[in-house]
Amino acid sequence: MIKKWWLLLTVTFIALFLAACSYGGDEEADGAESGSDSSSGEAATGGSVSIPIVADPTFNPWHPNAYAESNVINRVIFDGLTKPGKDLIPSPDLAESWETSEDGLTWTFNLRDDVTWHDGEAFTADDVAFTFNEITLNEELGANSASYFGQVENVEVVDEHTVQFNLSSPVAALPAYLSFNTEIIPEHIFQGEDPWNLTSFNKENPVGTGPFKVKSYTSGQSVVLERYDDYFGDTAKLDEVEYKILPDANTHVAQLLSGELSIFALDDTSAVERIESAEGVDVNGRDTNRFFWLIVNQQQERFQDVKVRQAMEYALDRQNIIDTVLQGYGTIANAGITPALSEYYTDDVKQYEFDPEQAKTLLAEAGWEDTDGDGFVDKDGENFEIVFDIGIQGDLEAIAQLVQQYLIDVGIDVQLNTMDWNTMIDKVVIQRDYAMTLNWWRYPPDPDLKAYMHSDFADQGNNIPAYRSEEMDRLLDAGAETSDVEERKEIYDEAQKLMAEELPYMFLWYPQEVQVKRSNISGVPELAFGDTLHYIQEWYMEN
Amino acid sequence: MLGASVKEEVNQTEEPRRRRRFVLLSRLKQNKVAYISLWFLVLVHAVVFIGPLLWPYSPEELTGTGALANWSLQHPFGTDDLGRDVFARMLHGGRVTLLVGLCAMLFSLIIGTIIGACAGFFGKVVESVLMRITEAMMAIPNFFFVLVALTVLGTTPFMVVLVIALTGWVEIARVVYGETLRWKEYEFVEAANAAGATAKRILMKYVIPQILPSIIVSGTLAIAWAILTESAISYLGLGIQPPTPTWGNMLQNSQQYIWTAPILGVLPGVAITIVVLAYNFLGDGLRDALDPRFAKK
Amino acid sequence: MFRFILNRFGQSIILMFIVTVITFFLINLAPGGPTGVMRMDASPEERQAIVERLGLDEPVLVRYVQWVGNAVQGDLGTSFNSSEAVVDRIADRLPYTIELTVFTIIFSVIAGIILGVISALKRGKAADHVINFSSVIGLSVPSFWLGLMLILLFSVELGWLPSSGVGPRGADFDFAGWASHLAMPVLILSTTVLPNIVRFTRSSMLEVLSQNYIRTARSKGAKEFIVLYVHSLRNALIPIISIIGVLIPRLLSGAVITEAIFGWTGIGTLIIEAANGRDYPLIMGITVVITLVVIVSNLLVDIIYSQVDPRVKNMA
């Protein structure tokens, strides 16, 4: 009797073991298969890449629920009027060329005449006008990215392949905005439909103009794209692109190392050492258009004193935070325009080296001194106490804990208050009921930072620190309206100097994206991962 | 067989309380694993509650040694991803973790005992309402509720304890209910009832003391359960939040370093496992000791 | 029987009502809103537009009444974050959770009975101690930690098992791939119930072995002993069916963590997604469906039990 049970048990384990082994075998078989694929297809083409995404995507760039996981697919299956060039200057995509009128109030875009949608219909100016007039500018819809087009009054069809954007005031950054998650969607499918509830398109079978089209999609598992042979540019070299839905970052690393994933931007840099030491994987730091910041609510009087903000900037050992949390992938920021915008970036601004003594001196000048010897500075008998609100996401919590310690070291009593992301947005961004917080901005490849620092948005909108300065308003307005590059450069040079001096935000660093990629994939331009996707038709597998 | 041995003890009215407790301890001594677990737990509690007072580093301060440093004399367990002393964090984390377990257990005990005792003692409508609620709570996969509640209500230590307790009282209520049913039939309870004592007095003075040993057993197992639940919700980022360390959130945080510093995960993982193990052994031992059949063995 | 089912049905409706009220008001009255509204770079106008679209500007009570009105007709609404019908989203995911839990039950029952019987037969010997000790350890290890350790061992170091996902499905289905994806999740999920089954089997086996007629048979000789023993084993194992009913809610709770560790796209990962994104209709839908699953499976277990065990046949 007992022997039988042992037998059963043993058989079970052997079965499990065999199943396990055959999995390993499978992997090799897969590899061999894709190898033979490439030799049977056209020369130097074939193969597929896999990219991880963290959630189910929405195949509609304007949908309010289209987040990062959707963006990386939508920019492959759809096209915008422009796309970021390899130097990040807007370059032609669906539009071949564009020009602005003398007064800057109209922009004319000349469209390509050889573009077809994935279902065979021809792409025309009507699609562009429909996308903007009916979706983006329809205030009831609350479309993604609509806020970039607040000054666009309407989009006019000039002829079948020409459109004209009519503006209420000049927007020099328009071509840049048109390259940033603002792809054109087909009028012939959306006409008369509710664009957010058209599930057959948004969730199943989107029709775009890009180099790849959707082959299959399984919720929670994967999206497989296949080459679109009638793409207007060079036909893609890869056969397929697979997006695997994998919420867990550790899984991304494991699957990259085992070769199941091909390329992505590493969210969590703590694994970078392990990846760097692995064979067959390339790791590259890439500049992105992001800056991290620490802000204090300048509606509160105690934070209106620039000396307090400067003291906090001096108190932080930012290089140490970059080294420990970001594994060195980042550069110290003293203003908001990132080095990725090499045309406009300047480091000729006030620098804040880590200097706790200087921080204490500045605090003392602002009236904050430790008079009762409890280790915390005080003023009018009250300690400098700050509640530091943090949304839980990525590295923010780790960074906040370090920032808290550095501020405690100079005598500011900082309490950390973590909360889930949506609660944080409600409290900090919408209610503005906060004292201090830390986060980052990512913005289109244009130096126009009006939305983040102009006093027009100090009460509601994205000027969350509620910073007000007439001088800054003047510079930002001028920069937003000037199309001449040389003139803009001068304006933004001055603006960056003012930012560093006044610290509307306490700028922390420009993070570098850690891009990881299997070495056998070539043709990927040296850009941030999101931008390389605009060039996915150039990627190919090396044999 | 079951009733006889118990009845004998009880009939000596004032005696049984002391005696049952005494019997419990001496029986526990015979169960080596449970007895060792008891002393081990006393030791662990002493270490995490007294240790932080003696150890020079605080769990939140940056030591200046740098991040992910190896072990050394100053830092017996090295430093963590932000350069904090892991030993100090283990001590403080243990303190918070065990406190969460104890508090959640106490809350659960209070809720469970009140509901179970009332249902058993009053019977009728009270019984059917309370027991239906208890059954309903058993039927719901409570992790779904915990997840949603902590996401929307926030993860303050109070909320974490409360939500764990709110899902942990059911088992206790059932045990107390069963025991109350048994004990309220005994003469000394009926006598008190006849003498006109209030329900509250009878419950507090006569019934609860009799079922205390069972409550202790449930409580011991409830602590184990609460500690495990805290670590599970920490895994989803919903436990007690940094910078306050708990073994659960240290374990969760260590996942990122699974490649570079696996020790960060091993320490809290092992700590949770052995403490929960000890509580489970102790609970099992106490339960066996309580079992009337024990005497026969 | 019929009255029994009717009675249970009535109780279930009250239970469902309580569960939905608590969940609905909890999520709607808490701070923070659906992710669409809470995008960080959305302008106040965009936010307002979405709030109106989703009907969130109506009072909570009105929304609850509307929700109940639709729900009783089988319409659980539209997911805020994907604009798909909640029913469809759940139908996509639920089979995976059922697959995971059913295989876990099968594995746990087989392994649990085998280990429990061995433990009882070898009472007091080394095998008994090892099994006992292991089952307490199984109850004491944080399951996600054990899961990560298994991934480290089997996926990273040895490369035998895939670390994540449900494996190839549909046309690409192959048995080995499927089994290798299922192995670790089933193992981890079974730690939540296997120890209970082992202990339960052990104690009911001990009871059987202590019966007089078994002892007599044992002393008389092996053949008779086996006949009687196997016969009474059957009776000893019938209660296992009832314990499964009790363990189902626990299995489903455990499935949330297990699915999260292994990227198993069931209802557990869906509730995490829904809670994080404040997808109110989806949270409500999952709550309703999961409660229903428990009610129905408990009812099934009770019915089967009453049919199998003569002693409880008249419990209705």
Tab-separated table of N, CA, C and O in Angstrom, chain C residues 50-117:
chain	number	residue	atom	x	y	z
C	50	ILE	N	-13.909	64.480	-17.973
C	50	ILE	CA	-13.945	63.040	-17.702
C	50	ILE	C	-14.900	62.734	-16.550
C	50	ILE	O	-15.668	61.775	-16.596
C	51	VAL	N	-14.854	63.577	-15.514
C	51	VAL	CA	-15.759	63.378	-14.375
C	51	VAL	C	-17.206	63.356	-14.860
C	51	VAL	O	-17.998	62.489	-14.491
C	52	GLU	N	-17.541	64.292	-15.736
C	52	GLU	CA	-18.919	64.344	-16.235
C	52	GLU	C	-19.245	63.123	-17.086
C	52	GLU	O	-20.317	62.544	-16.996
C	53	ARG	N	-18.292	62.750	-17.924
C	53	ARG	CA	-18.507	61.575	-18.773
C	53	ARG	C	-18.791	60.321	-17.964
C	53	ARG	O	-19.627	59.507	-18.318
C	54	LEU	N	-18.047	60.174	-16.876
C	54	LEU	CA	-18.182	58.960	-16.080
C	54	LEU	C	-19.358	59.056	-15.103
C	54	LEU	O	-19.639	58.119	-14.375
C	55	GLY	N	-20.014	60.206	-15.079
C	55	GLY	CA	-21.171	60.364	-14.198
C	55	GLY	C	-20.787	60.504	-12.741
C	55	GLY	O	-21.600	60.282	-11.849
C	56	LEU	N	-19.528	60.882	-12.476
C	56	LEU	CA	-19.078	60.950	-11.086
C	56	LEU	C	-19.559	62.207	-10.379
C	56	LEU	O	-19.314	62.383	-9.189
C	57	ASP	N	-20.231	63.106	-11.139
C	57	ASP	CA	-20.715	64.316	-10.477
C	57	ASP	C	-22.069	64.083	-9.800
C	57	ASP	O	-22.581	64.949	-9.114
C	58	GLU	N	-22.636	62.893	-9.978
C	58	GLU	CA	-23.906	62.576	-9.310
C	58	GLU	C	-23.631	62.133	-7.864
C	58	GLU	O	-22.554	61.618	-7.566
C	59	PRO	N	-24.616	62.304	-6.967
C	59	PRO	CA	-24.423	61.851	-5.577
C	59	PRO	C	-24.204	60.332	-5.507
C	59	PRO	O	-24.720	59.597	-6.358
C	60	VAL	N	-23.471	59.911	-4.506
C	60	VAL	CA	-23.095	58.495	-4.395
C	60	VAL	C	-24.326	57.593	-4.303
C	60	VAL	O	-24.394	56.551	-4.935
C	61	LEU	N	-25.315	58.049	-3.527
C	61	LEU	CA	-26.493	57.223	-3.329
C	61	LEU	C	-27.201	56.964	-4.656
C	61	LEU	O	-27.596	55.839	-4.976
C	62	VAL	N	-27.334	58.025	-5.455
C	62	VAL	CA	-27.971	57.893	-6.767
C	62	VAL	C	-27.204	56.894	-7.620
C	62	VAL	O	-27.780	56.018	-8.264
C	63	ARG	N	-25.867	57.003	-7.561
C	63	ARG	CA	-25.053	56.098	-8.372
C	63	ARG	C	-25.219	54.654	-7.910
C	63	ARG	O	-25.264	53.737	-8.713
C	64	TYR	N	-25.336	54.464	-6.589
C	64	TYR	CA	-25.498	53.104	-6.091
C	64	TYR	C	-26.818	52.506	-6.583
C	64	TYR	O	-26.857	51.366	-7.052
C	65	VAL	N	-27.887	53.301	-6.470
C	65	VAL	CA	-29.191	52.797	-6.908
C	65	VAL	C	-29.138	52.441	-8.403
C	65	VAL	O	-29.610	51.386	-8.819
C	66	GLN	N	-28.519	53.320	-9.191
C	66	GLN	CA	-28.384	53.030	-10.623
C	66	GLN	C	-27.604	51.735	-10.831
C	66	GLN	O	-27.969	50.892	-11.639
C	67	TRP	N	-26.525	51.619	-10.064
C	67	TRP	CA	-25.670	50.442	-10.241
C	67	TRP	C	-26.450	49.167	-9.922
C	67	TRP	O	-26.417	48.200	-10.678
C	68	VAL	N	-27.176	49.178	-8.795
C	68	VAL	CA	-27.947	47.994	-8.414
C	68	VAL	C	-28.992	47.682	-9.480
C	68	VAL	O	-29.160	46.539	-9.906
C	69	GLY	N	-29.659	48.756	-9.953
C	69	GLY	CA	-30.670	48.580	-10.991
C	69	GLY	C	-30.117	47.854	-12.203
C	69	GLY	O	-30.736	46.925	-12.743
C	70	ASN	N	-28.924	48.266	-12.630
C	70	ASN	CA	-28.310	47.604	-13.781
C	70	ASN	C	-27.802	46.211	-13.432
C	70	ASN	O	-27.921	45.280	-14.228
C	71	ALA	N	-27.241	46.087	-12.228
C	71	ALA	CA	-26.592	44.829	-11.858
C	71	ALA	C	-27.603	43.687	-11.802
C	71	ALA	O	-27.304	42.579	-12.248
C	72	VAL	N	-28.815	43.954	-11.275
C	72	VAL	CA	-29.777	42.860	-11.191
C	72	VAL	C	-30.209	42.402	-12.583
C	72	VAL	O	-30.705	41.294	-12.753
C	73	GLN	N	-29.997	43.279	-13.572
C	73	GLN	CA	-30.309	42.844	-14.935
C	73	GLN	C	-29.083	42.219	-15.612
C	73	GLN	O	-29.078	42.003	-16.827
C	74	GLY	N	-28.050	42.020	-14.843
C	74	GLY	CA	-26.869	41.371	-15.403
C	74	GLY	C	-25.890	42.332	-16.050
C	74	GLY	O	-24.913	41.918	-16.653
C	75	ASP	N	-26.138	43.644	-15.918
C	75	ASP	CA	-25.237	44.621	-16.519
C	75	ASP	C	-24.363	45.218	-15.421
C	75	ASP	O	-24.838	45.984	-14.576
C	76	LEU	N	-23.083	44.870	-15.423
C	76	LEU	CA	-22.186	45.366	-14.382
C	76	LEU	C	-21.467	46.640	-14.803
C	76	LEU	O	-20.515	47.065	-14.175
C	77	GLY	N	-21.919	47.248	-15.895
C	77	GLY	CA	-21.360	48.538	-16.285
C	77	GLY	C	-20.135	48.423	-17.169
C	77	GLY	O	-19.773	47.349	-17.643
C	78	THR	N	-19.495	49.570	-17.385
C	78	THR	CA	-18.344	49.670	-18.271
C	78	THR	C	-17.128	50.053	-17.455
C	78	THR	O	-17.191	50.957	-16.634
C	79	SER	N	-16.038	49.346	-17.685
C	79	SER	CA	-14.800	49.647	-16.975
C	79	SER	C	-14.348	51.069	-17.278
C	79	SER	O	-14.283	51.479	-18.431
C	80	PHE	N	-14.057	51.850	-16.238
C	80	PHE	CA	-13.577	53.225	-16.433
C	80	PHE	C	-12.279	53.253	-17.236
C	80	PHE	O	-12.061	54.117	-18.056
C	81	ASN	N	-11.400	52.334	-16.944
C	81	ASN	CA	-10.048	52.448	-17.481
C	81	ASN	C	-9.831	51.728	-18.799
C	81	ASN	O	-8.754	51.810	-19.365
C	82	SER	N	-10.808	50.999	-19.281
C	82	SER	CA	-10.587	50.383	-20.579
C	82	SER	C	-11.809	50.529	-21.462
C	82	SER	O	-11.773	50.160	-22.635
C	83	SER	N	-12.897	51.069	-20.931
C	83	SER	CA	-14.126	51.269	-21.698
C	83	SER	C	-14.709	49.974	-22.239
C	83	SER	O	-15.496	49.996	-23.162
C	84	GLU	N	-14.318	48.843	-21.685
C	84	GLU	CA	-14.938	47.585	-22.090
C	84	GLU	C	-15.987	47.207	-21.042
C	84	GLU	O	-15.927	47.680	-19.908
C	85	ALA	N	-16.903	46.329	-21.432
C	85	ALA	CA	-17.906	45.874	-20.471
C	85	ALA	C	-17.211	45.119	-19.344
C	85	ALA	O	-16.328	44.296	-19.594
C	86	VAL	N	-17.598	45.424	-18.123
C	86	VAL	CA	-16.999	44.765	-16.962
C	86	VAL	C	-17.177	43.251	-17.056
C	86	VAL	O	-16.257	42.487	-16.782
C	87	VAL	N	-18.370	42.846	-17.493
C	87	VAL	CA	-18.643	41.415	-17.612
C	87	VAL	C	-17.622	40.743	-18.540
C	87	VAL	O	-17.113	39.668	-18.245
C	88	ASP	N	-17.308	41.428	-19.654
C	88	ASP	CA	-16.340	40.851	-20.598
C	88	ASP	C	-14.947	40.752	-19.983
C	88	ASP	O	-14.247	39.757	-20.158
C	89	ARG	N	-14.554	41.807	-19.284
C	89	ARG	CA	-13.215	41.793	-18.698
C	89	ARG	C	-13.092	40.651	-17.696
C	89	ARG	O	-12.084	39.960	-17.639
C	90	ILE	N	-14.147	40.474	-16.892
C	90	ILE	CA	-14.095	39.406	-15.899
C	90	ILE	C	-14.134	38.031	-16.590
C	90	ILE	O	-13.391	37.130	-16.227
C	91	ALA	N	-14.976	37.935	-17.620
C	91	ALA	CA	-15.066	36.658	-18.339
C	91	ALA	C	-13.729	36.294	-18.979
C	91	ALA	O	-13.381	35.121	-19.082
C	92	ASP	N	-12.961	37.311	-19.389
C	92	ASP	CA	-11.618	37.054	-19.939
C	92	ASP	C	-10.707	36.414	-18.914
C	92	ASP	O	-9.865	35.586	-19.241
C	93	ARG	N	-10.834	36.866	-17.667
C	93	ARG	CA	-9.839	36.512	-16.656
C	93	ARG	C	-10.246	35.367	-15.754
C	93	ARG	O	-9.389	34.630	-15.274
C	94	LEU	N	-11.539	35.262	-15.471
C	94	LEU	CA	-11.994	34.285	-14.483
C	94	LEU	C	-11.555	32.845	-14.797
C	94	LEU	O	-11.121	32.126	-13.889
C	95	PRO	N	-11.615	32.415	-16.059
C	95	PRO	CA	-11.213	31.025	-16.331
C	95	PRO	C	-9.803	30.704	-15.847
C	95	PRO	O	-9.545	29.593	-15.372
C	96	TYR	N	-8.899	31.672	-15.934
C	96	TYR	CA	-7.528	31.409	-15.499
C	96	TYR	C	-7.462	31.170	-14.002
C	96	TYR	O	-6.712	30.314	-13.521
C	97	THR	N	-8.232	31.950	-13.252
C	97	THR	CA	-8.244	31.758	-11.802
C	97	THR	C	-8.872	30.419	-11.455
C	97	THR	O	-8.387	29.702	-10.577
C	98	ILE	N	-9.942	30.078	-12.157
C	98	ILE	CA	-10.581	28.791	-11.889
C	98	ILE	C	-9.619	27.655	-12.210
C	98	ILE	O	-9.446	26.711	-11.442
C	99	GLU	N	-8.933	27.788	-13.344
C	99	GLU	CA	-7.942	26.773	-13.714
C	99	GLU	C	-6.900	26.610	-12.613
C	99	GLU	O	-6.619	25.494	-12.161
C	100	LEU	N	-6.372	27.733	-12.163
C	100	LEU	CA	-5.331	27.691	-11.131
C	100	LEU	C	-5.852	27.057	-9.841
C	100	LEU	O	-5.206	26.178	-9.265
C	101	THR	N	-7.048	27.482	-9.400
C	101	THR	CA	-7.540	26.966	-8.126
C	101	THR	C	-7.955	25.502	-8.244
C	101	THR	O	-7.702	24.725	-7.333
C	102	VAL	N	-8.557	25.130	-9.367
C	102	VAL	CA	-8.974	23.731	-9.505
C	102	VAL	C	-7.761	22.804	-9.492
C	102	VAL	O	-7.737	21.797	-8.782
C	103	PHE	N	-6.719	23.173	-10.227
C	103	PHE	CA	-5.535	22.316	-10.218
C	103	PHE	C	-4.857	22.317	-8.851
C	103	PHE	O	-4.270	21.314	-8.441
C	104	THR	N	-4.947	23.459	-8.162
C	104	THR	CA	-4.376	23.489	-6.813
C	104	THR	C	-5.145	22.555	-5.896
C	104	THR	O	-4.557	21.828	-5.091
C	105	ILE	N	-6.480	22.569	-6.011
C	105	ILE	CA	-7.281	21.670	-5.171
C	105	ILE	C	-6.941	20.209	-5.482
C	105	ILE	O	-6.686	19.409	-4.583
C	106	ILE	N	-6.881	19.886	-6.778
C	106	ILE	CA	-6.562	18.507	-7.158
C	106	ILE	C	-5.212	18.097	-6.583
C	106	ILE	O	-5.074	17.070	-5.913
C	107	PHE	N	-4.214	18.952	-6.814
C	107	PHE	CA	-2.874	18.640	-6.323
C	107	PHE	C	-2.864	18.510	-4.797
C	107	PHE	O	-2.313	17.566	-4.244
C	108	SER	N	-3.514	19.486	-4.124
C	108	SER	CA	-3.476	19.496	-2.660
C	108	SER	C	-4.206	18.300	-2.085
C	108	SER	O	-3.769	17.726	-1.086
C	109	VAL	N	-5.338	17.922	-2.693
C	109	VAL	CA	-6.088	16.795	-2.162
C	109	VAL	C	-5.288	15.507	-2.327
C	109	VAL	O	-5.115	14.737	-1.372
C	110	ILE	N	-4.737	15.299	-3.527
C	110	ILE	CA	-3.957	14.074	-3.734
C	110	ILE	C	-2.748	14.035	-2.816
C	110	ILE	O	-2.563	13.103	-2.030
C	111	ALA	N	-1.946	15.108	-2.873
C	111	ALA	CA	-0.739	15.124	-2.049
C	111	ALA	C	-1.093	15.124	-0.574
C	111	ALA	O	-0.456	14.451	0.239
C	112	GLY	N	-2.154	15.842	-0.197
C	112	GLY	CA	-2.544	15.955	1.202
C	112	GLY	C	-2.986	14.625	1.767
C	112	GLY	O	-2.612	14.255	2.888
C	113	ILE	N	-3.774	13.876	0.975
C	113	ILE	CA	-4.234	12.577	1.467
C	113	ILE	C	-3.064	11.612	1.593
C	113	ILE	O	-2.904	10.932	2.612
C	114	ILE	N	-2.230	11.608	0.566
C	114	ILE	CA	-1.078	10.703	0.629
C	114	ILE	C	-0.227	11.002	1.859
C	114	ILE	O	0.073	10.121	2.667
C	115	LEU	N	0.124	12.282	2.029
C	115	LEU	CA	0.990	12.638	3.148
C	115	LEU	C	0.284	12.410	4.483
C	115	LEU	O	0.893	11.934	5.445
C	116	GLY	N	-1.019	12.718	4.533
C	116	GLY	CA	-1.766	12.553	5.778
C	116	GLY	C	-1.848	11.100	6.199
C	116	GLY	O	-1.674	10.766	7.380
C	117	VAL	N	-2.076	10.242	5.212
C	117	VAL	CA	-2.174	8.813	5.514
C	117	VAL	C	-0.819	8.273	5.974
C	117	VAL	O	-0.733	7.559	6.971
